[in-house]
XYZ file of C-alpha atoms in Angstrom:
306
model
C 61.471 -76.229 11.333
C 58.038 -77.760 11.724
C 56.790 -74.888 13.779
C 57.737 -72.379 11.036
C 55.814 -74.347 8.410
C 52.697 -74.232 10.471
C 52.681 -70.436 10.919
C 49.470 -68.918 9.382
C 48.980 -65.239 8.254
C 45.977 -63.116 7.586
C 44.933 -63.211 3.909
C 44.627 -59.386 3.965
C 47.701 -58.750 5.873
C 50.322 -61.442 5.068
C 52.841 -60.162 7.603
C 50.478 -60.630 10.471
C 50.429 -64.016 12.157
C 46.935 -65.248 13.143
C 45.188 -68.426 14.011
C 41.408 -67.578 13.518
C 39.512 -68.476 10.424
C 36.508 -66.761 8.902
C 33.520 -68.959 9.613
C 32.140 -68.430 6.132
C 35.178 -68.734 3.770
C 37.572 -70.285 6.226
C 40.422 -67.921 5.385
C 42.702 -66.863 8.295
C 41.999 -63.283 9.582
C 43.847 -61.138 12.062
C 42.164 -59.070 14.848
C 41.842 -56.078 12.574
C 39.887 -58.096 10.059
C 37.601 -59.888 12.361
C 33.943 -58.991 12.339
C 31.428 -60.351 14.923
C 29.101 -62.890 13.473
C 26.290 -65.010 15.070
C 28.821 -67.801 15.422
C 32.509 -66.976 15.471
C 34.012 -64.106 13.199
C 33.777 -63.451 9.588
C 36.091 -61.506 7.221
C 35.146 -58.054 5.808
C 34.296 -59.541 2.358
C 32.048 -62.104 3.699
C 30.275 -59.553 5.864
C 29.569 -57.375 2.822
C 28.444 -60.300 0.772
C 26.018 -61.311 3.610
C 24.673 -57.734 3.627
C 24.110 -57.820 -0.063
C 22.186 -61.140 0.022
C 20.136 -60.393 3.037
C 16.586 -59.644 2.254
C 15.774 -55.911 2.798
C 13.084 -55.009 5.235
C 10.007 -53.577 3.554
C 7.222 -51.373 4.683
C 3.586 -52.473 4.399
C 3.302 -50.898 0.994
C 6.585 -52.457 -0.300
C 8.912 -49.542 0.258
C 12.222 -49.779 1.935
C 12.189 -49.280 5.656
C 13.769 -45.799 6.632
C 14.011 -45.054 10.352
C 14.906 -41.336 9.710
C 12.280 -39.332 7.759
C 14.921 -37.786 5.482
C 12.365 -36.835 2.739
C 10.261 -34.821 5.259
C 13.289 -32.996 6.415
C 14.407 -32.261 3.005
C 10.934 -30.932 1.899
C 10.806 -28.723 4.924
C 14.322 -27.342 4.115
C 13.344 -26.632 0.452
C 10.203 -24.738 1.713
C 12.241 -22.693 4.069
C 14.863 -21.925 1.446
C 12.095 -20.867 -0.956
C 10.712 -18.615 1.749
C 14.031 -17.081 2.283
C 14.170 -16.379 -1.404
C 10.811 -14.654 -1.238
C 11.858 -12.432 1.568
C 15.108 -11.494 -0.318
C 13.494 -11.251 -3.749
C 9.602 -10.600 -3.377
C 9.173 -10.972 -7.313
C 9.841 -14.623 -6.754
C 6.190 -15.068 -5.708
C 4.848 -13.426 -8.838
C 7.223 -15.488 -10.989
C 6.575 -18.979 -9.573
C 3.189 -18.890 -7.722
C 0.452 -21.018 -9.009
C -1.504 -18.815 -11.526
C -3.839 -20.689 -14.037
C -4.394 -17.577 -16.311
C -3.533 -14.024 -15.606
C -2.331 -10.836 -17.291
C 0.600 -8.625 -16.638
C -0.220 -5.115 -17.200
C 2.160 -2.422 -18.747
C 2.229 -0.901 -15.346
C 3.716 -4.110 -13.904
C 0.455 -4.913 -11.985
C -1.229 -8.342 -12.282
C -4.745 -8.546 -13.600
C -7.532 -11.220 -14.148
C -7.525 -13.175 -17.297
C -9.306 -11.620 -20.286
C -9.367 -13.287 -23.731
C -8.655 -11.658 -26.021
C -6.352 -9.610 -23.824
C -5.962 -5.795 -24.252
C -3.042 -4.355 -26.134
C 0.044 -4.008 -23.966
C -1.013 -6.828 -21.516
C 1.214 -9.951 -21.390
C -0.439 -13.268 -20.631
C 1.016 -15.273 -17.663
C 0.260 -18.461 -15.825
C -0.280 -22.096 -16.843
C -2.395 -20.984 -19.760
C 0.513 -18.970 -21.069
C 2.699 -22.038 -21.149
C 4.195 -21.593 -17.707
C 3.604 -25.204 -16.605
C 6.187 -25.151 -13.939
C 3.806 -23.131 -11.816
C 1.745 -26.353 -11.060
C 4.642 -27.589 -8.796
C 6.611 -24.426 -7.891
C 3.547 -22.771 -6.236
C 3.434 -25.650 -3.700
C 6.794 -24.625 -2.275
C 5.941 -20.833 -1.810
C 4.003 -19.215 0.950
C 2.490 -15.845 1.693
C 5.317 -13.298 2.479
C 5.762 -11.768 5.846
C 3.885 -8.756 4.665
C 0.958 -10.872 3.355
C -1.658 -9.350 5.547
C -2.901 -10.702 8.960
C -1.719 -14.249 8.091
C 1.708 -13.416 6.793
C 4.422 -15.634 8.192
C 1.918 -17.916 9.987
C 1.172 -19.551 6.605
C 4.554 -21.242 6.295
C 4.793 -21.862 10.092
C 1.437 -23.664 10.111
C 2.216 -25.674 7.039
C 5.629 -26.722 8.227
C 4.455 -27.710 11.608
C 1.780 -29.793 10.017
C 4.326 -31.363 7.650
C 6.766 -31.977 10.559
C 4.152 -33.872 12.519
C 2.587 -35.847 9.706
C 5.693 -36.614 7.613
C 7.416 -38.259 10.523
C 4.511 -40.630 10.824
C 3.674 -41.273 7.194
C 7.157 -41.575 5.656
C 8.230 -44.573 7.779
C 4.873 -46.196 6.797
C 5.438 -45.760 3.166
C 9.234 -45.587 2.577
C 10.974 -42.641 0.978
C 10.178 -43.213 -2.678
C 6.495 -43.939 -2.114
C 6.302 -40.943 0.319
C 7.880 -38.502 -2.186
C 5.669 -39.640 -5.067
C 2.542 -39.159 -2.819
C 3.768 -35.752 -1.665
C 4.495 -34.478 -5.294
C 1.300 -35.903 -6.733
C -0.760 -34.366 -3.925
C 0.826 -31.058 -4.627
C 0.124 -31.354 -8.257
C -3.464 -32.463 -7.651
C -4.055 -29.330 -5.708
C -2.652 -27.117 -8.411
C -4.796 -28.698 -11.130
C -7.935 -28.363 -9.132
C -7.114 -24.608 -8.655
C -6.523 -24.360 -12.405
C -9.903 -25.955 -13.085
C -11.981 -24.041 -10.575
C -10.200 -20.840 -9.947
C -7.646 -20.096 -12.700
C -7.564 -16.375 -12.153
C -6.306 -16.865 -8.514
C -2.682 -16.658 -7.531
C -2.132 -19.516 -4.992
C 0.783 -20.451 -2.869
C 1.369 -22.908 -0.156
C 2.251 -26.526 0.627
C -1.206 -27.094 2.154
C -2.467 -29.242 -0.756
C 0.462 -31.567 -0.399
C 0.060 -31.677 3.364
C -3.589 -32.566 2.954
C -2.493 -35.463 0.738
C -0.078 -36.619 3.463
C -2.933 -36.381 5.902
C -5.154 -38.460 3.845
C -2.349 -41.029 3.514
C -2.003 -41.125 7.376
C -5.764 -41.856 7.598
C -5.695 -44.563 4.971
C -2.609 -46.357 6.440
C -3.948 -46.135 9.980
C -7.043 -47.914 8.891
C -5.015 -50.462 6.807
C -3.107 -51.508 9.963
C -6.023 -51.562 12.184
C -4.803 -48.769 14.453
C -6.939 -47.166 17.118
C -8.783 -44.554 15.105
C -9.667 -42.483 18.112
C -6.231 -40.802 18.400
C -5.940 -40.720 14.668
C -9.231 -38.933 14.199
C -8.487 -36.401 16.916
C -5.046 -35.630 15.434
C -6.517 -35.198 11.989
C -9.361 -33.160 13.178
C -6.897 -30.792 14.836
C -4.924 -30.702 11.566
C -7.995 -30.016 9.590
C -8.950 -27.026 11.790
C -5.294 -25.903 11.438
C -5.362 -26.017 7.741
C -8.860 -24.649 7.146
C -7.753 -21.511 8.758
C -5.091 -21.214 6.096
C -7.690 -21.976 3.365
C -9.485 -18.764 4.373
C -6.427 -16.860 3.199
C -5.217 -19.100 0.416
C -7.216 -21.747 -1.661
C -9.664 -24.378 -0.648
C -9.479 -25.732 -4.138
C -5.834 -26.553 -3.618
C -6.556 -28.219 -0.305
C -9.268 -30.404 -1.774
C -7.226 -31.267 -4.789
C -4.270 -32.444 -2.608
C -6.627 -34.346 -0.423
C -8.250 -36.264 -3.277
C -5.052 -36.947 -5.018
C -3.124 -38.095 -1.898
C -6.018 -40.203 -0.750
C -6.251 -41.966 -4.113
C -2.403 -42.698 -4.089
C -2.480 -44.031 -0.618
C -5.458 -46.340 -1.257
C -3.529 -47.803 -4.171
C -0.263 -48.119 -2.107
C -2.156 -49.743 0.900
C -4.246 -52.252 -1.036
C -2.359 -53.606 -3.889
C -1.662 -57.268 -2.941
C 1.822 -58.322 -2.218
C 3.583 -60.064 -5.043
C 6.318 -59.753 -7.707
C 4.397 -57.018 -9.531
C 3.166 -54.958 -6.640
C 5.631 -52.099 -7.256
C 4.802 -52.119 -11.051
C 1.086 -51.858 -10.204
C 1.768 -48.960 -7.897
C 3.981 -47.120 -10.315
C 1.382 -47.702 -13.040
C -1.286 -46.139 -10.826
C 0.780 -43.108 -10.051
C 1.579 -42.734 -13.713
C -2.095 -43.002 -14.571
C -2.940 -40.301 -12.042
C -0.198 -38.115 -13.473
C -1.530 -38.578 -16.991
C -5.083 -37.766 -15.844
C -3.920 -34.529 -14.137
C -1.954 -33.632 -17.262
C -4.887 -34.178 -19.551
C -7.177 -32.112 -17.339
C -4.533 -29.303 -17.149
C -4.064 -29.376 -20.993
C -7.768 -29.301 -21.578
C -8.332 -26.218 -19.246
C -5.459 -24.452 -20.601
C -6.857 -24.917 -24.103
C -10.269 -23.699 -23.059
C -8.651 -20.584 -21.685
C -7.210 -19.734 -25.001
C -3.693 -21.262 -24.714
C -1.963 -20.843 -27.960
C -4.177 -17.941 -29.334
C -2.147 -15.091 -27.873
């Protein structure tokens, strides 16, 4: 009779007899519910609660640590899918390339900007209100039939992004890294709009240059041996300068400047409760600056007068 009264069962499985208590809540748990702990075993609920209360590891800039560079892989996949769309539908390039100001002629050909434009010509580009081109152009590349460079354009950019992204993304964290990449791409497009609005520009090189600038800034911030870093970046620079001959040095420079500025803020804002807010405010300020510059240039080109 006494032995029956002392029988204990698992709190999650009342029909299972057990004699082990959770070291945290002291409830009885069966072998199926036991979770290894530093001392003894814990129940599933206590393990989940401990995981929630455990302080998340952070990168040097305050982002969440991610061992797998998921954002880099996704960005490469998006670029490859966009390239496949170009191959299947060549008009995708004309529709989404970074063009500051151009004209579509009655014959379907693309012409340089003229204001006022001749009769029968349709304005196109950012100055015609196609603001999406500031970002979409950074996910397109020269088609396979794009002259001597052709398919090498996307190959070179994706190889560079693969090598750099796997280094920089773990340093920054996924959110910080994505923000830097997109702002670098936008910075490159805005400089194209300012300096060469009549050019049709495609390529991820501006964004990749921004990631390269971030790698340099972060390496210096952590006190890394700059010899290998400089050699790596020198090779990358040669690699990307070749593509600049066939695409746009303005986009490369704009991406480099934007990415470097963002990385400097990320790396040198002091730790504290408001670090993430300061970083976000700096990114927002850069975004506003780029938007103002783009709006001013579009207005100067005659936006709204068509």
